[in-house]
PDB file of C-alpha atoms in Angstrom:
ATOM      1  CA  MET J 156       0.000   0.000   0.000  1.00 50.00           C
ATOM      2  CA  ARG J 157       2.951   2.356   0.583  1.00 52.00           C
ATOM      3  CA  TYR J 158       3.494   2.498  -3.178  1.00 50.00           C
ATOM      4  CA  LEU J 159      -0.024   3.794  -3.835  1.00 54.00           C
ATOM      5  CA  PRO J 160       0.740   7.532  -3.258  1.00 52.00           C
ATOM      6  CA  ILE J 161       3.743   7.329  -5.595  1.00 51.00           C
ATOM      7  CA  SER J 162       1.646   5.548  -8.222  1.00 51.00           C
ATOM      8  CA  LEU J 163      -1.039   8.218  -7.941  1.00 40.00           C
ATOM      9  CA  LEU J 164       1.556  10.972  -8.330  1.00 42.00           C
ATOM     10  CA  LEU J 165       2.990   9.312 -11.436  1.00 41.00           C
ATOM     11  CA  LEU J 166      -0.491   8.893 -12.885  1.00 41.00           C
ATOM     12  CA  ALA J 167      -1.318  12.540 -12.213  1.00 40.00           C
ATOM     13  CA  TRP J 168       1.926  13.638 -13.861  1.00 41.00           C
ATOM     14  CA  ALA J 169       1.270  11.437 -16.911  1.00 52.00           C
ATOM     15  CA  CYS J 170      -2.167  13.006 -17.337  1.00 61.00           C
ATOM     16  CA  ALA J 171      -0.920  16.560 -16.819  1.00 80.00           C
ATOM     17  CA  SER J 172      -0.824  19.010 -19.705  1.00 87.00           C
ATOM     18  CA  TYR J 173       2.413  20.585 -20.961  1.00 93.00           C
ATOM     19  CA  PRO J 174       1.823  23.802 -18.942  1.00 93.00           C
ATOM     20  CA  GLU J 175       1.025  21.804 -15.794  1.00 93.00           C
ATOM     21  CA  ARG J 176       4.132  19.662 -16.141  1.00 91.00           C
ATOM     22  CA  ASN J 177       6.276  22.778 -16.415  1.00 91.00           C
ATOM     23  CA  ASN J 178       4.532  24.728 -13.632  1.00 92.00           C
ATOM     24  CA  PHE J 179       3.356  27.511 -15.933  1.00 95.00           C
ATOM     25  CA  GLN J 180       0.957  30.012 -14.410  1.00 95.00           C
ATOM     26  CA  SER J 181      -2.082  31.012 -16.463  1.00 94.00           C
ATOM     27  CA  ILE J 182      -2.453  34.789 -16.895  1.00 94.00           C
ATOM     28  CA  GLU J 183      -4.893  37.205 -18.494  1.00 89.00           C
ATOM     29  CA  THR J 184      -3.519  39.271 -21.372  1.00 81.00           C
ATOM     30  CA  SER J 185      -4.804  41.679 -23.983  1.00 79.00           C
ATOM     31  CA  SER J 186      -2.580  40.054 -26.631  1.00 82.00           C
ATOM     32  CA  THR J 187      -4.608  38.137 -29.206  1.00 90.00           C
ATOM     33  CA  SER J 188      -1.748  37.001 -31.461  1.00 94.00           C
ATOM     34  CA  VAL J 189       1.830  35.759 -31.299  1.00 95.00           C
ATOM     35  CA  THR J 190       4.436  36.506 -33.967  1.00 95.00           C
ATOM     36  CA  ASN J 191       7.452  34.681 -35.340  1.00 97.00           C
ATOM     37  CA  PRO J 192       9.508  37.448 -37.025  1.00 96.00           C
ATOM     38  CA  TYR J 193      12.438  35.336 -38.186  1.00 97.00           C
ATOM     39  CA  PHE J 194      11.341  34.793 -41.799  1.00 97.00           C
ATOM     40  CA  SER J 195       9.012  37.736 -42.297  1.00 96.00           C
ATOM     41  CA  ASN J 196      11.163  40.120 -44.375  1.00 97.00           C
ATOM     42  CA  GLN J 197      10.217  39.825 -48.030  1.00 97.00           C
ATOM     43  CA  GLU J 198      13.364  41.717 -49.065  1.00 96.00           C
ATOM     44  CA  LYS J 199      15.729  39.208 -47.463  1.00 96.00           C
ATOM     45  CA  ASP J 200      17.036  35.781 -48.458  1.00 97.00           C
ATOM     46  CA  TYR J 201      17.524  33.632 -45.350  1.00 98.00           C
ATOM     47  CA  VAL J 202      20.518  31.382 -46.045  1.00 98.00           C
ATOM     48  CA  TYR J 203      21.682  28.658 -43.667  1.00 98.00           C
ATOM     49  CA  LYS J 204      24.249  25.893 -43.530  1.00 98.00           C
ATOM     50  CA  ALA J 205      22.019  22.891 -42.828  1.00 98.00           C
ATOM     51  CA  ASP J 206      22.463  19.413 -41.418  1.00 98.00           C
ATOM     52  CA  ILE J 207      19.483  17.061 -41.367  1.00 97.00           C
ATOM     53  CA  ASP J 208      19.732  13.746 -39.531  1.00 97.00           C
ATOM     54  CA  LEU J 209      16.849  11.514 -40.555  1.00 93.00           C
ATOM     55  CA  TYR J 210      16.880   8.017 -39.098  1.00 88.00           C
ATOM     56  CA  LYS J 211      20.167   6.548 -40.458  1.00 87.00           C
ATOM     57  CA  LYS J 212      20.700   9.168 -43.164  1.00 92.00           C
ATOM     58  CA  THR J 213      22.483  12.515 -42.872  1.00 95.00           C
ATOM     59  CA  PHE J 214      22.077  15.327 -45.400  1.00 96.00           C
ATOM     60  CA  SER J 215      24.265  18.430 -45.402  1.00 97.00           C
ATOM     61  CA  GLY J 216      24.061  21.489 -47.598  1.00 98.00           C
ATOM     62  CA  ILE J 217      22.575  24.952 -47.974  1.00 98.00           C
ATOM     63  CA  LEU J 218      18.998  25.821 -47.003  1.00 98.00           C
ATOM     64  CA  VAL J 219      17.440  28.994 -48.431  1.00 98.00           C
ATOM     65  CA  LEU J 220      14.139  30.360 -47.131  1.00 98.00           C
ATOM     66  CA  LYS J 221      12.459  33.178 -49.028  1.00 98.00           C
ATOM     67  CA  LYS J 222       9.239  35.028 -48.296  1.00 98.00           C
ATOM     68  CA  LEU J 223       7.543  35.698 -51.629  1.00 97.00           C
ATOM     69  CA  GLY J 224       4.325  37.288 -50.378  1.00 96.00           C
ATOM     70  CA  ALA J 225       1.727  37.184 -47.633  1.00 92.00           C
ATOM     71  CA  GLN J 226       1.603  33.576 -46.338  1.00 93.00           C
ATOM     72  CA  HIS J 227       3.876  32.551 -49.203  1.00 97.00           C
ATOM     73  CA  HIS J 228       7.325  31.051 -48.600  1.00 98.00           C
ATOM     74  CA  ARG J 229       9.659  28.919 -50.665  1.00 98.00           C
ATOM     75  CA  ILE J 230      12.235  26.620 -49.043  1.00 98.00           C
ATOM     76  CA  VAL J 231      15.057  25.067 -51.065  1.00 98.00           C
ATOM     77  CA  PHE J 232      17.666  22.665 -49.678  1.00 98.00           C
ATOM     78  CA  THR J 233      20.648  21.852 -51.919  1.00 98.00           C
ATOM     79  CA  THR J 234      24.000  20.161 -51.570  1.00 96.00           C
ATOM     80  CA  GLU J 235      27.006  22.473 -51.571  1.00 93.00           C
ATOM     81  CA  MET J 236      27.534  21.389 -55.189  1.00 93.00           C
ATOM     82  CA  GLY J 237      24.087  22.747 -56.048  1.00 93.00           C
ATOM     83  CA  ASN J 238      22.075  19.531 -56.389  1.00 96.00           C
ATOM     84  CA  THR J 239      18.543  19.941 -55.044  1.00 98.00           C
ATOM     85  CA  ILE J 240      17.565  17.740 -52.103  1.00 98.00           C
ATOM     86  CA  PHE J 241      14.120  19.278 -51.712  1.00 98.00           C
ATOM     87  CA  ASP J 242      12.225  22.343 -52.900  1.00 98.00           C
ATOM     88  CA  PHE J 243       8.957  23.206 -51.131  1.00 98.00           C
ATOM     89  CA  SER J 244       6.433  26.026 -51.441  1.00 98.00           C
ATOM     90  CA  PHE J 245       3.915  27.161 -48.826  1.00 98.00           C
ATOM     91  CA  LYS J 246       1.136  29.423 -50.059  1.00 97.00           C
ATOM     92  CA  GLY J 247      -1.724  29.970 -47.639  1.00 94.00           C
ATOM     93  CA  ASN J 248      -2.911  26.490 -46.708  1.00 93.00           C
ATOM     94  CA  ASP J 249      -1.364  24.936 -49.812  1.00 97.00           C
ATOM     95  CA  PHE J 250       1.847  22.916 -49.723  1.00 98.00           C
ATOM     96  CA  ILE J 251       3.653  22.150 -52.981  1.00 98.00           C
ATOM     97  CA  VAL J 252       6.542  19.749 -53.495  1.00 98.00           C
ATOM     98  CA  ASN J 253       8.435  21.317 -56.405  1.00 98.00           C
ATOM     99  CA  HIS J 254      11.182  18.696 -56.166  1.00 98.00           C
ATOM    100  CA  ILE J 255      12.447  16.075 -53.723  1.00 98.00           C
ATOM    101  CA  LEU J 256      15.327  13.612 -53.815  1.00 96.00           C
ATOM    102  CA  ALA J 257      14.206  10.065 -54.577  1.00 95.00           C
ATOM    103  CA  ASP J 258      15.835   8.733 -51.370  1.00 91.00           C
ATOM    104  CA  ILE J 259      13.453  10.767 -49.196  1.00 95.00           C
ATOM    105  CA  ASN J 260      10.449  10.859 -51.497  1.00 97.00           C
ATOM    106  CA  LYS J 261       8.255   9.065 -48.999  1.00 96.00           C
ATOM    107  CA  LYS J 262       4.893  10.251 -47.726  1.00 97.00           C
ATOM    108  CA  MET J 263       5.883  10.017 -44.051  1.00 95.00           C
ATOM    109  CA  VAL J 264       9.109  11.985 -44.580  1.00 96.00           C
ATOM    110  CA  ILE J 265       7.377  14.653 -46.660  1.00 97.00           C
ATOM    111  CA  ASN J 266       4.667  15.053 -44.004  1.00 97.00           C
ATOM    112  CA  LEU J 267       7.292  15.463 -41.261  1.00 97.00           C
ATOM    113  CA  LEU J 268       9.191  18.093 -43.233  1.00 97.00           C
ATOM    114  CA  ARG J 269       5.951  19.856 -44.196  1.00 98.00           C
ATOM    115  CA  LYS J 270       4.876  20.170 -40.558  1.00 97.00           C
ATOM    116  CA  ASP J 271       8.307  21.319 -39.390  1.00 98.00           C
ATOM    117  CA  PHE J 272       8.783  23.983 -42.027  1.00 98.00           C
ATOM    118  CA  ARG J 273       5.193  25.212 -41.832  1.00 98.00           C
ATOM    119  CA  THR J 274       5.757  25.859 -38.132  1.00 98.00           C
ATOM    120  CA  LEU J 275       9.095  27.502 -38.878  1.00 97.00           C
ATOM    121  CA  VAL J 276       7.657  30.067 -41.328  1.00 97.00           C
ATOM    122  CA  ALA J 277       4.233  30.662 -39.720  1.00 96.00           C
ATOM    123  CA  GLU J 278       4.230  34.351 -38.779  1.00 95.00           C
ATOM    124  CA  ASN J 279       1.086  35.478 -36.973  1.00 94.00           C
ATOM    125  CA  LEU J 280      -1.079  33.099 -34.977  1.00 95.00           C
ATOM    126  CA  SER J 281      -4.079  33.523 -32.724  1.00 96.00           C
ATOM    127  CA  VAL J 282      -3.394  33.037 -29.029  1.00 96.00           C
ATOM    128  CA  LEU J 283      -5.598  30.517 -27.223  1.00 95.00           C
ATOM    129  CA  ASN J 284      -4.067  30.857 -23.744  1.00 96.00           C
ATOM    130  CA  THR J 285      -1.179  32.721 -22.146  1.00 96.00           C
ATOM    131  CA  PHE J 286       1.119  31.594 -19.349  1.00 97.00           C
ATOM    132  CA  THR J 287       4.097  32.884 -17.448  1.00 95.00           C
ATOM    133  CA  SER J 288       7.143  31.097 -16.046  1.00 92.00           C
ATOM    134  CA  GLN J 289      10.373  32.072 -14.343  1.00 88.00           C
ATOM    135  CA  ASP J 290      11.940  32.665 -17.765  1.00 84.00           C
ATOM    136  CA  GLY J 291       9.228  34.598 -19.606  1.00 91.00           C
ATOM    137  CA  PHE J 292       5.889  34.284 -21.348  1.00 95.00           C
ATOM    138  CA  ILE J 293       4.341  31.329 -23.138  1.00 96.00           C
ATOM    139  CA  SER J 294       1.577  31.622 -25.729  1.00 97.00           C
ATOM    140  CA  GLU J 295      -0.542  28.614 -26.659  1.00 97.00           C
ATOM    141  CA  THR J 296      -1.698  28.437 -30.260  1.00 96.00           C
ATOM    142  CA  GLU J 297      -2.527  25.930 -32.989  1.00 96.00           C
ATOM    143  CA  ILE J 298      -0.950  25.140 -36.353  1.00 95.00           C
ATOM    144  CA  ASP J 299      -2.719  22.558 -38.511  1.00 92.00           C
ATOM    145  CA  GLU J 300      -4.838  21.554 -35.486  1.00 91.00           C
ATOM    146  CA  ARG J 301      -1.713  20.799 -33.437  1.00 94.00           C
ATOM    147  CA  VAL J 302      -1.041  22.626 -30.190  1.00 96.00           C
ATOM    148  CA  HIS J 303       2.123  24.743 -30.098  1.00 97.00           C
ATOM    149  CA  TYR J 304       3.620  26.761 -27.247  1.00 98.00           C
ATOM    150  CA  TYR J 305       5.633  29.877 -28.111  1.00 98.00           C
ATOM    151  CA  HIS J 306       8.224  30.769 -25.448  1.00 97.00           C
ATOM    152  CA  THR J 307       9.190  34.458 -25.418  1.00 95.00           C
ATOM    153  CA  ILE J 308      12.040  35.730 -23.240  1.00 93.00           C
ATOM    154  CA  ASP J 309      12.945  39.431 -23.046  1.00 90.00           C
ATOM    155  CA  GLY J 310      10.845  40.087 -26.137  1.00 88.00           C
ATOM    156  CA  ASN J 311      12.548  37.420 -28.287  1.00 93.00           C
ATOM    157  CA  LEU J 312      10.947  34.190 -29.446  1.00 97.00           C
ATOM    158  CA  GLU J 313      13.368  31.560 -28.144  1.00 97.00           C
ATOM    159  CA  LYS J 314      11.465  28.312 -28.456  1.00 97.00           C
ATOM    160  CA  ILE J 315       8.385  26.703 -29.969  1.00 98.00           C
ATOM    161  CA  VAL J 316       7.196  23.399 -28.556  1.00 98.00           C
ATOM    162  CA  GLN J 317       4.697  21.240 -30.422  1.00 97.00           C
ATOM    163  CA  THR J 318       2.809  18.790 -28.249  1.00 95.00           C
ATOM    164  CA  LYS J 319       0.687  15.721 -28.861  1.00 90.00           C
ATOM    165  CA  ASN J 320      -1.352  13.824 -26.301  1.00 86.00           C
ATOM    166  CA  ARG J 321      -0.082  16.294 -23.660  1.00 81.00           C
ATOM    167  CA  LYS J 322       3.544  15.360 -24.369  1.00 89.00           C
ATOM    168  CA  LYS J 323       6.372  17.350 -25.947  1.00 93.00           C
ATOM    169  CA  LYS J 324       6.791  16.139 -29.516  1.00 96.00           C
ATOM    170  CA  VAL J 325       8.969  18.670 -31.383  1.00 98.00           C
ATOM    171  CA  SER J 326      11.104  21.559 -30.125  1.00 98.00           C
ATOM    172  CA  PHE J 327      12.149  24.514 -32.287  1.00 98.00           C
ATOM    173  CA  ILE J 328      15.023  26.347 -30.595  1.00 98.00           C
ATOM    174  CA  PHE J 329      16.209  29.797 -31.743  1.00 98.00           C
ATOM    175  CA  SER J 330      19.482  31.354 -30.564  1.00 97.00           C
ATOM    176  CA  ALA J 331      21.966  34.105 -31.445  1.00 96.00           C
ATOM    177  CA  VAL J 332      19.109  36.398 -32.494  1.00 95.00           C
ATOM    178  CA  ASN J 333      20.189  39.622 -34.210  1.00 92.00           C
ATOM    179  CA  GLU J 334      17.878  42.139 -35.909  1.00 89.00           C
ATOM    180  CA  GLU J 335      15.004  39.642 -36.147  1.00 93.00           C
ATOM    181  CA  VAL J 336      17.227  36.926 -37.605  1.00 95.00           C
ATOM    182  CA  ALA J 337      17.880  33.717 -35.667  1.00 97.00           C
ATOM    183  CA  LYS J 338      21.459  32.797 -36.489  1.00 98.00           C
ATOM    184  CA  ASN J 339      21.102  29.294 -35.044  1.00 98.00           C
ATOM    185  CA  ILE J 340      18.012  27.108 -35.246  1.00 98.00           C
ATOM    186  CA  GLN J 341      17.517  23.548 -34.079  1.00 98.00           C
ATOM    187  CA  ILE J 342      14.437  21.432 -34.760  1.00 98.00           C
ATOM    188  CA  LEU J 343      14.470  18.385 -32.522  1.00 98.00           C
ATOM    189  CA  HIS J 344      11.942  15.550 -32.605  1.00 97.00           C
ATOM    190  CA  HIS J 345      11.577  13.782 -29.270  1.00 96.00           C
ATOM    191  CA  ASN J 346       9.914  10.583 -30.471  1.00 92.00           C
ATOM    192  CA  ILE J 347      11.733   9.822 -33.739  1.00 94.00           C
ATOM    193  CA  LYS J 348      15.244  10.230 -35.115  1.00 94.00           C
ATOM    194  CA  LEU J 349      14.889  13.549 -36.902  1.00 96.00           C
ATOM    195  CA  CYS J 350      17.013  16.576 -36.118  1.00 98.00           C
ATOM    196  CA  ILE J 351      17.484  19.689 -38.269  1.00 98.00           C
ATOM    197  CA  LYS J 352      20.320  22.107 -37.464  1.00 98.00           C
ATOM    198  CA  LEU J 353      20.575  25.467 -39.220  1.00 98.00           C
ATOM    199  CA  LYS J 354      23.395  27.993 -38.947  1.00 98.00           C
ATOM    200  CA  ALA J 355      23.090  31.324 -40.751  1.00 98.00           C
ATOM    201  CA  ILE J 356      25.690  32.083 -43.411  1.00 95.00           C
TER     202      ILE J 356
END
């Protein structure tokens, strides 16, 4: 019987939401939207040295993100020799595969990359709930019916966490921010072997 309280605590923790697990405090705010400014300048080409680890494969090269219009981005990943690994377009709710390497031309892989890069370039999202922590503010929102938490510290977006079934699924980590450009970005999946590392050139 002495193990019952511990079992109940573990059960309560397993059923807790992401904010509850992290001891976030719910707050009232007048803010109705949260913004990711890192790929919002239509006059700028965002160029990164990229490494993508996908299961047992590793791809390295140059990733270019370009905003072409409102809710319109194009993302091209090439080898350093210029061979295209993938070329995607996001326009409103539409996702277009302009090109993809045969080795990764699989529905599951394309869906993973689509979700990751849609989150990365989404600019303005409606806030469902707002929380505070010791580090800063957290805004809860949805992208493609998936719950995301935007962590803002000292006015800078430093992390986005996508959750599923109350658990952390994907983390988007931004660092070395300068003039609304994140010099370093890491996209880390917690349940599969997929990690994307970007370093601005």
